[in-house]
PDB file of C-alpha atoms in Angstrom:
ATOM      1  CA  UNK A   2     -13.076  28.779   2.907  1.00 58.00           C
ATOM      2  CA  UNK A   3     -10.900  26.458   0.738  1.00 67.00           C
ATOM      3  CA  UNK A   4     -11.395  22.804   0.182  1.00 92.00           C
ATOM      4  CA  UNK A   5     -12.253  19.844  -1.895  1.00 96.00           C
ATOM      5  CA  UNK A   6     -16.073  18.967  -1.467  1.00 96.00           C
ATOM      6  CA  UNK A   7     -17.580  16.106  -2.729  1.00 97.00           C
ATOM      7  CA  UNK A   8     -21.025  15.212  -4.050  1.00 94.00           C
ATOM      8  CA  UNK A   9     -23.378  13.323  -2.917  1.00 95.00           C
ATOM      9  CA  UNK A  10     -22.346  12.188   0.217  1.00 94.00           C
ATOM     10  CA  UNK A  11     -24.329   8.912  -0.635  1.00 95.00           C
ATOM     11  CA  UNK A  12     -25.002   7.118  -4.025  1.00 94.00           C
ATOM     12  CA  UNK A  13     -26.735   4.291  -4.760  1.00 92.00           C
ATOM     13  CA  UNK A  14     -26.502   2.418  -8.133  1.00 88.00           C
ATOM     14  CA  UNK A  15     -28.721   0.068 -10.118  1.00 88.00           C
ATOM     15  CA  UNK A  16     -27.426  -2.723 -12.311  1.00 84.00           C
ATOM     16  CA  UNK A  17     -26.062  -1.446 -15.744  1.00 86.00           C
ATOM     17  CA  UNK A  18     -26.238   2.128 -14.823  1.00 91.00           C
ATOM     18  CA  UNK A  19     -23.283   4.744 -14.925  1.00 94.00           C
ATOM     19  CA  UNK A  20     -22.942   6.717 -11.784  1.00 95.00           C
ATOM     20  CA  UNK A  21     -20.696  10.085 -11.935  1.00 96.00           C
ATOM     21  CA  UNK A  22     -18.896  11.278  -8.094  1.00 97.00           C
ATOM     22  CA  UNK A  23     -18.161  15.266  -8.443  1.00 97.00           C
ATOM     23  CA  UNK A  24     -15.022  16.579  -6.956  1.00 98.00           C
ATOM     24  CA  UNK A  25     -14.546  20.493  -6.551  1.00 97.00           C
ATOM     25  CA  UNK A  26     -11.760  22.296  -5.529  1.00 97.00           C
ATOM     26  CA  UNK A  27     -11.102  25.485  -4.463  1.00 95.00           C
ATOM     27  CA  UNK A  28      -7.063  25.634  -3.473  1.00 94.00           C
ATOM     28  CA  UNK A  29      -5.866  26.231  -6.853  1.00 94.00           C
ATOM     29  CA  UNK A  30      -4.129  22.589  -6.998  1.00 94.00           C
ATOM     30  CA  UNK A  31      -2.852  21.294 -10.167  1.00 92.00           C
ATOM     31  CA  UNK A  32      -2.739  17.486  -9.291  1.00 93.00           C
ATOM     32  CA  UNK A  33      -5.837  15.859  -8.203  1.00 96.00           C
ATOM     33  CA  UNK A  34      -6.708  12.070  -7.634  1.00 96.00           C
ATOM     34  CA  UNK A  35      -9.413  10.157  -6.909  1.00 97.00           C
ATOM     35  CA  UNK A  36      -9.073   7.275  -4.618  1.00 96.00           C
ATOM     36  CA  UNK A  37     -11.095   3.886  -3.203  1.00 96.00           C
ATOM     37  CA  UNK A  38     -11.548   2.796  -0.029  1.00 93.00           C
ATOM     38  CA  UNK A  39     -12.347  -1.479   0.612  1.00 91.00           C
ATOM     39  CA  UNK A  40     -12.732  -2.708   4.470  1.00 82.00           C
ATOM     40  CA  UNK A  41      -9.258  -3.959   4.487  1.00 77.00           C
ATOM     41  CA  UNK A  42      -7.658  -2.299   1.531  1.00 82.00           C
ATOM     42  CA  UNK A  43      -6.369   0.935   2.353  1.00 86.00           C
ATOM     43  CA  UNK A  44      -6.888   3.408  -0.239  1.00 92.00           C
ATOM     44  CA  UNK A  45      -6.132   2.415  -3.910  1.00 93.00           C
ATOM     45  CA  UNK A  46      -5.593   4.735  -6.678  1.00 94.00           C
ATOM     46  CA  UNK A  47      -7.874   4.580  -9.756  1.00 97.00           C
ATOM     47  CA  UNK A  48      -7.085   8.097 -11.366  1.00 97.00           C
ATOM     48  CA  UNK A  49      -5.235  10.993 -11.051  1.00 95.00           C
ATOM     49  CA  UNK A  50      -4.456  13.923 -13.196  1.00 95.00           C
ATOM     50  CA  UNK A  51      -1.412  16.333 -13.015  1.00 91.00           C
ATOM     51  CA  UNK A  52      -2.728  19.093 -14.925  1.00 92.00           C
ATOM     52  CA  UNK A  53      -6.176  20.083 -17.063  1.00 94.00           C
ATOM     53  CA  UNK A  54      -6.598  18.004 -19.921  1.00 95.00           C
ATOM     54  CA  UNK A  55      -4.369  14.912 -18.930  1.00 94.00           C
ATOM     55  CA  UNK A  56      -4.924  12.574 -16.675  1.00 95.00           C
ATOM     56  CA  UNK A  57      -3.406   8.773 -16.088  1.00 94.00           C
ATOM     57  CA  UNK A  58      -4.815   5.712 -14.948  1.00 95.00           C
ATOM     58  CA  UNK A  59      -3.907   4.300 -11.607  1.00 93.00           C
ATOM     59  CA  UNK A  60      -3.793   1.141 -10.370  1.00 91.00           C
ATOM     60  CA  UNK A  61      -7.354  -0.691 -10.648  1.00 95.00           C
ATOM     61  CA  UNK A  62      -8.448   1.871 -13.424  1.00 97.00           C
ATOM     62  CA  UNK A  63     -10.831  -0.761 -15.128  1.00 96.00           C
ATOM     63  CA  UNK A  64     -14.207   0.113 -15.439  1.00 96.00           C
ATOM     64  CA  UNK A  65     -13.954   3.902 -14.495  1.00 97.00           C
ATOM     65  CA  UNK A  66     -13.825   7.074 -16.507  1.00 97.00           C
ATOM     66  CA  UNK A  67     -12.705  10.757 -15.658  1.00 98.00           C
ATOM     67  CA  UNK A  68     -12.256  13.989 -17.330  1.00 97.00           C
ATOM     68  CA  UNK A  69     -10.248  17.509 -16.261  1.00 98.00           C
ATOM     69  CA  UNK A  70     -11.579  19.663 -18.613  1.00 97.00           C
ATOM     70  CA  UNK A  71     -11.564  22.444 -15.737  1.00 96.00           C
ATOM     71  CA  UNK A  72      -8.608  22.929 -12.978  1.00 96.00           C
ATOM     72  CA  UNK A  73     -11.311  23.185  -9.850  1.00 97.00           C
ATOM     73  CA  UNK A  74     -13.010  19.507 -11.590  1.00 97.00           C
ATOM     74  CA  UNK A  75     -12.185  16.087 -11.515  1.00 98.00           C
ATOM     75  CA  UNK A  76     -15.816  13.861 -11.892  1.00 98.00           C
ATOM     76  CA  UNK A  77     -15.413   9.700 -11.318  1.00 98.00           C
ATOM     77  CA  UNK A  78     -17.836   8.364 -13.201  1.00 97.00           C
ATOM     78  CA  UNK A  79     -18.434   4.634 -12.758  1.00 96.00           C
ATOM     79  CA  UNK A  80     -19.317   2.645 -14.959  1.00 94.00           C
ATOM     80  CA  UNK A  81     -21.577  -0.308 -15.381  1.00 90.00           C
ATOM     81  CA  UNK A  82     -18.319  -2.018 -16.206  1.00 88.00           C
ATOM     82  CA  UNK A  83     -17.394  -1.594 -12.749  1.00 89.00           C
ATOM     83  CA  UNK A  84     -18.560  -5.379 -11.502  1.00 87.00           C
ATOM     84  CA  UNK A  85     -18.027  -4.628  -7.826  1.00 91.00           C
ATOM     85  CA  UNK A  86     -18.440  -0.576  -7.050  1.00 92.00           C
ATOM     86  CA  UNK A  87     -20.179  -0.758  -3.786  1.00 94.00           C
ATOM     87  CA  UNK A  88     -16.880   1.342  -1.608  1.00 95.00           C
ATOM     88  CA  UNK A  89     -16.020   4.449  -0.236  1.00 95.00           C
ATOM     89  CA  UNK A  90     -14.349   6.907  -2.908  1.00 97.00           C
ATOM     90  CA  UNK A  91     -11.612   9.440  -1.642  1.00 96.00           C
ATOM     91  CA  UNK A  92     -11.327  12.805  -4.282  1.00 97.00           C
ATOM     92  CA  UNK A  93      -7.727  14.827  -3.218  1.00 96.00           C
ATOM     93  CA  UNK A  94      -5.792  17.314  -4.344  1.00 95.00           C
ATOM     94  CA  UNK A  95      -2.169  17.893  -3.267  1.00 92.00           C
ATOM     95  CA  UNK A  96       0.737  20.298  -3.459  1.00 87.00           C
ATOM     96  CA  UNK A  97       4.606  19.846  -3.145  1.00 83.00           C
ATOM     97  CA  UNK A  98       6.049  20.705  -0.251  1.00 80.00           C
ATOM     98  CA  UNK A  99       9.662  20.351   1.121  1.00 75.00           C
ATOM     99  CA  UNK A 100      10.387  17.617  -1.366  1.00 74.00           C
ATOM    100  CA  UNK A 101       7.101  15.791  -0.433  1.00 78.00           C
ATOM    101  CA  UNK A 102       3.796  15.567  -2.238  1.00 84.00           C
ATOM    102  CA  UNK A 103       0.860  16.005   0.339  1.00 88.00           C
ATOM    103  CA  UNK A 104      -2.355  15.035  -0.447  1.00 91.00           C
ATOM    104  CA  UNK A 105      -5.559  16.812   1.104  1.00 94.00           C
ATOM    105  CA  UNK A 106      -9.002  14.586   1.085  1.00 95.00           C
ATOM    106  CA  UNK A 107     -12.623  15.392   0.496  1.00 96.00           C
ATOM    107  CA  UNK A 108     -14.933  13.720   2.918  1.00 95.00           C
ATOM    108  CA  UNK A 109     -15.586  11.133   0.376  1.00 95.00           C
ATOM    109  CA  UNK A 110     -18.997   9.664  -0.905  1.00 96.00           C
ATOM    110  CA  UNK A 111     -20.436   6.267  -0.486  1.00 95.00           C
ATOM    111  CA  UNK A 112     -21.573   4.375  -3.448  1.00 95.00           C
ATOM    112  CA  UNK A 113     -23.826   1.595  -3.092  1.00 93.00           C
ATOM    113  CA  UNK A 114     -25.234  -0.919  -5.607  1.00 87.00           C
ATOM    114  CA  UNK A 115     -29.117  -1.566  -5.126  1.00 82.00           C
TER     115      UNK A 115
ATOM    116  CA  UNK B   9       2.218  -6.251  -4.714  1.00 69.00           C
ATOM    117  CA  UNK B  10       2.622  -3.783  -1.764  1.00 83.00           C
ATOM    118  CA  UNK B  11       5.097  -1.437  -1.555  1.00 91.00           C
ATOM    119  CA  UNK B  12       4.497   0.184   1.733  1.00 95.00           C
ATOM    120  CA  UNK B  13       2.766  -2.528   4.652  1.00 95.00           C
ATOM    121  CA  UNK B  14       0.496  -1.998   7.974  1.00 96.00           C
ATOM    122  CA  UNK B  15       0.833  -5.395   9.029  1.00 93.00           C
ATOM    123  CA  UNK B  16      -1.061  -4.755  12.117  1.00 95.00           C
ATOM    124  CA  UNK B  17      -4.700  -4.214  11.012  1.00 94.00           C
ATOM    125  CA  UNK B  18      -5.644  -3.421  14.109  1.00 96.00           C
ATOM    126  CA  UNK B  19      -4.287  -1.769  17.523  1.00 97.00           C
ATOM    127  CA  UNK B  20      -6.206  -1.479  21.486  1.00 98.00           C
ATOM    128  CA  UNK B  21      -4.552   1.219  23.734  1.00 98.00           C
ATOM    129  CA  UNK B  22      -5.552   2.552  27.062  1.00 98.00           C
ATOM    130  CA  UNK B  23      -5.768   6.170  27.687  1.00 98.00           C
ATOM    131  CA  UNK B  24      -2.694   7.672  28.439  1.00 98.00           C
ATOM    132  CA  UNK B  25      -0.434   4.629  27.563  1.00 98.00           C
ATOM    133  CA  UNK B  26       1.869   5.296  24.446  1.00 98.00           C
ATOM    134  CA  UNK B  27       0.485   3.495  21.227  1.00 98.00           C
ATOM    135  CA  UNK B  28       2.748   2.151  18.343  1.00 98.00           C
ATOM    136  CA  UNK B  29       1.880   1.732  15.222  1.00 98.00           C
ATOM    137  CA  UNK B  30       4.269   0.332  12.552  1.00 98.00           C
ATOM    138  CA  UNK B  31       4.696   0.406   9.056  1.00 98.00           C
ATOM    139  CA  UNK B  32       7.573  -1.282   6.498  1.00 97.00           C
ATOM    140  CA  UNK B  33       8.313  -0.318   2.648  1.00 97.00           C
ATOM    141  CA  UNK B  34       9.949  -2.603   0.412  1.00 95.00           C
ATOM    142  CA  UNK B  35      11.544   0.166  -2.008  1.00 91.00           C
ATOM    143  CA  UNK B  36      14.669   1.624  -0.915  1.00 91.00           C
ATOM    144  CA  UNK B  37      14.077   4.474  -3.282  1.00 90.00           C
ATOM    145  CA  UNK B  38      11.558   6.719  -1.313  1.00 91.00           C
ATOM    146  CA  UNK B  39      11.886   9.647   0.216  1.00 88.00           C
ATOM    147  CA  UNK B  40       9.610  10.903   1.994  1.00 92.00           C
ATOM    148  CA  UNK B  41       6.783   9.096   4.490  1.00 94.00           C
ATOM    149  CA  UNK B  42       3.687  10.285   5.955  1.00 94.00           C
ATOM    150  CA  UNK B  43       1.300   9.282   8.366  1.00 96.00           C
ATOM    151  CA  UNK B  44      -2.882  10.191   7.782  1.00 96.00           C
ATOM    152  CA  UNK B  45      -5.528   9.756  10.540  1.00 97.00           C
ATOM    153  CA  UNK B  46      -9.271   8.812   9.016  1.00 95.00           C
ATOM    154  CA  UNK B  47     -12.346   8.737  10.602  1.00 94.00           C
ATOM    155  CA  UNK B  48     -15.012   6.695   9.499  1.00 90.00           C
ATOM    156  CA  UNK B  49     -17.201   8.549   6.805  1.00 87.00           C
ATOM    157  CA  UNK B  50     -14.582  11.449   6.486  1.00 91.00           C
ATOM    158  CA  UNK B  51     -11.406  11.999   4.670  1.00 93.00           C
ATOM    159  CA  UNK B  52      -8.130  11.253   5.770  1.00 94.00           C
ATOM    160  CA  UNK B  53      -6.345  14.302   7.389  1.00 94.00           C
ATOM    161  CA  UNK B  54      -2.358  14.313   6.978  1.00 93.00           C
ATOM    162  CA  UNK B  55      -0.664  13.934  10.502  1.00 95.00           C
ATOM    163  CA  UNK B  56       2.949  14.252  10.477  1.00 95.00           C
ATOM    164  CA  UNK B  57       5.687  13.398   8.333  1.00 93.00           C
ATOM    165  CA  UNK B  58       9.564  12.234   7.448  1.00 94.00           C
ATOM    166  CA  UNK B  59      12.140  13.034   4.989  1.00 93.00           C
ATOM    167  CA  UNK B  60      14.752   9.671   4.109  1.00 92.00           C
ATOM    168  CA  UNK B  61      17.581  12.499   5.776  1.00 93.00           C
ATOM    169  CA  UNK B  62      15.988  12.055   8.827  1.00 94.00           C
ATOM    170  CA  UNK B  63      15.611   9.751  11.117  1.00 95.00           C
ATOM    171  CA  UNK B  64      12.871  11.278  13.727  1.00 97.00           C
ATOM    172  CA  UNK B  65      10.653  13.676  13.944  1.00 96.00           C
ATOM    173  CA  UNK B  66       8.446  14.902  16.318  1.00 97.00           C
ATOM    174  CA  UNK B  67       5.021  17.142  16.706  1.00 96.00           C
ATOM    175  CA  UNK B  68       3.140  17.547  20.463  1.00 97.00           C
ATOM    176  CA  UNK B  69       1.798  13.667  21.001  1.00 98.00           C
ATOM    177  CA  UNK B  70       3.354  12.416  17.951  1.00 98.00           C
ATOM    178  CA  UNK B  71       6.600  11.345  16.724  1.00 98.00           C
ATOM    179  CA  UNK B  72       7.526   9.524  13.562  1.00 98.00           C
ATOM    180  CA  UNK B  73      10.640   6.774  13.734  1.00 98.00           C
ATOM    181  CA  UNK B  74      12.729   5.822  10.118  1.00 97.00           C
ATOM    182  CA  UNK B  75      15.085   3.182  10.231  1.00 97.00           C
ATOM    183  CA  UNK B  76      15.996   2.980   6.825  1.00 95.00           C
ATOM    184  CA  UNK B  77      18.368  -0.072   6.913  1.00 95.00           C
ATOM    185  CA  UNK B  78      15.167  -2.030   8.012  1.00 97.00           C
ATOM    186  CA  UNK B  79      12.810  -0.326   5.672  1.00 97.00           C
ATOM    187  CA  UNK B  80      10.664   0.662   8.782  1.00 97.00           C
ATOM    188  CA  UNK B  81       9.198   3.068  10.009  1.00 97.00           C
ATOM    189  CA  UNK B  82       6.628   3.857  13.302  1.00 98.00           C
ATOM    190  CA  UNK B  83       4.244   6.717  14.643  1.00 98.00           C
ATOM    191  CA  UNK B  84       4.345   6.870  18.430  1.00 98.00           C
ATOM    192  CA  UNK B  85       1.556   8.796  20.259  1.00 98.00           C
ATOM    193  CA  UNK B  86       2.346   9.832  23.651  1.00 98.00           C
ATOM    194  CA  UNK B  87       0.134   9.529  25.517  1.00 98.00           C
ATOM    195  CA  UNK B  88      -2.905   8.082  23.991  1.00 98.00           C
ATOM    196  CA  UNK B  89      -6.120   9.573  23.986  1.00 98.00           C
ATOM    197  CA  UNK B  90      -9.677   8.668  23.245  1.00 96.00           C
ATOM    198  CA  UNK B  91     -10.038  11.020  20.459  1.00 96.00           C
ATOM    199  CA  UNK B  92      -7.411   9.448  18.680  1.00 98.00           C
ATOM    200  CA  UNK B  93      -9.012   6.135  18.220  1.00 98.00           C
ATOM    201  CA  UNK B  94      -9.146   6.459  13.938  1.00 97.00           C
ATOM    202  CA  UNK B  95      -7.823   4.398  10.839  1.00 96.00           C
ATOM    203  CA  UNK B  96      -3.771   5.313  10.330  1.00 97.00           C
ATOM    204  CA  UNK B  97      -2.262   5.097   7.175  1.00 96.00           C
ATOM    205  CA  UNK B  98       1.214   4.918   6.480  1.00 96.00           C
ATOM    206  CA  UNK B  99       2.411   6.582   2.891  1.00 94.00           C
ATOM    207  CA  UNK B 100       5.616   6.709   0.945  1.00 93.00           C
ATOM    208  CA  UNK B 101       6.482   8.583  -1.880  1.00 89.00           C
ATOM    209  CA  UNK B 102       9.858   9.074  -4.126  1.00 82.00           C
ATOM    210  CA  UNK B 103      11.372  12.080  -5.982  1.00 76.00           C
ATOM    211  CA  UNK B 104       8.718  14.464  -7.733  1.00 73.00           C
ATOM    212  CA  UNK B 105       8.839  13.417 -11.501  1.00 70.00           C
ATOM    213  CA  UNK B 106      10.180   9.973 -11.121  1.00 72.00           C
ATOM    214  CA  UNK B 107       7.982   6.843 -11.498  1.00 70.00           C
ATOM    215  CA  UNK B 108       7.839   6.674  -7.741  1.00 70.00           C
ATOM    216  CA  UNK B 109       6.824  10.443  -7.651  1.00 73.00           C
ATOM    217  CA  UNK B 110       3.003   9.414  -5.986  1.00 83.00           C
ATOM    218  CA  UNK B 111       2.082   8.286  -2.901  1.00 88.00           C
ATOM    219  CA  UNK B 112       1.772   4.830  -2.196  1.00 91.00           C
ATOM    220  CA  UNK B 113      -0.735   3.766   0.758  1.00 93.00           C
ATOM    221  CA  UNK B 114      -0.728   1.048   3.407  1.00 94.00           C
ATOM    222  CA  UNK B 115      -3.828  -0.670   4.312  1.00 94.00           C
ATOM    223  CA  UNK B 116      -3.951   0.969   7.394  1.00 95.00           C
ATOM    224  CA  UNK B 117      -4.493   0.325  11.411  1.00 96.00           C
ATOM    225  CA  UNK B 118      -7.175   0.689  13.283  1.00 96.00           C
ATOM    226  CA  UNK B 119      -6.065   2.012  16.611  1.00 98.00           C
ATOM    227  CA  UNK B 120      -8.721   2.189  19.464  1.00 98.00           C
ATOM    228  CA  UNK B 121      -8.227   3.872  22.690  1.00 98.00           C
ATOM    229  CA  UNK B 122      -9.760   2.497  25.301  1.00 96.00           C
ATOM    230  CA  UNK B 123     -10.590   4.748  28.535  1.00 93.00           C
TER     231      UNK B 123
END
């Protein structure tokens, strides 16, 4: 059964602490991304990586980390830099096809500062 | 700054009555557009999509519009249904490799259906 999954669904955060999302997958993707979600925002990039060992900062990058040491792996970790984490965070992988990129989603995980 | 724009944050159908849901890009130089459906706590799930060549395309309930001259595009869902009350996001993307070779994201509608 391929997919991305994402872990935990729900994550809650204490002040100063570094919080890490996992994101698996299984469809033998080389691209993956990981993605927040605001009320109001849409969905804004804050990493993605085109291949293992490389990745590139998207556009509100600033107080996140990742790593792709593995093609099936692509952990957020948050970081206490992060003044204002409490969202939803999107993980996808994508493929080209026809000319387009198209992105397939995990089912995301809440973070939440206590 | 926003390159691709929901400008309608929000959208109230009945069931069975066609629902319209726009979106408008400011760079002439993508190609391709897609439209994703979200539920709330899930992923978005791709929905249908549009080459630049094209002007229409169409899949059961929905069809996608591109008027490139206006920058514009539109999903049409025909008809309506409950079970498509969800978050829609628009998304452009240009040529693989180029700097516009990502998907860019609107901030989404939320279109209700009402029965």
């Amino acid at each position: 059964d391929g997919g991305i999954t994402q872990s935990p669904k729900y994550l809650f955060r204490k002040e100063g602490q570094n919080v890490t999302l996992s994101c698996e997958q299984n469809l033998n993707h080389d691209a993956m991304y990981w993605y927040r979600q605001d009320p109001g925002q849409g969905l804004r990039l804050i990493y993605y990586s085109q291949i293992v060992n490389d990745f590139q900062k998207g556009d509100i990058a600033e107080g996140y980390s990742v790593s792709r040491e593995k093609k099936e792996s692509f952990p957020l970790t948050v970081t206490s830099a992060q003044k204002n984490p409490t969202a939803f965070y999107l993980c996808a992988s994508s493929i080209w096809d026809s000319g387009a990129e198209k992105l397939f989603f995990g089912s995301g995980t809440q973070l939440s500062v206590l | 700054d926003q390159q691709v724009k929901q400008n309608s944050p929000s959208l109230s159908v009945q069931e069975g009555r066609i629902s319209i849901l726009n979106c408008d890009y400011t760079n002439s130089m993508f190609d391709y557009f897609l439209w994703y459906k979200k539920y709330p706590a899930e992923g978005p799930t791709f929905l249908i999509s549009i080459s630049s060549i094209k002007d229409k395309n169409e899949d059961g309930r929905f069809t996608v519009f591109l008027n490139k001259s206006a920058k514009h595009l539109s999903l049409h869902i025909v008809p309506s249904q409950p079970g498509d009350s969800a978050v829609y996001f628009c998304a452009a993307s240009g040529r693989r490799g180029s700097t516009l070779g990502r998907l860019y994201f609107g901030r989404g509608t939320q279109l209700t259906v009402w029965p």
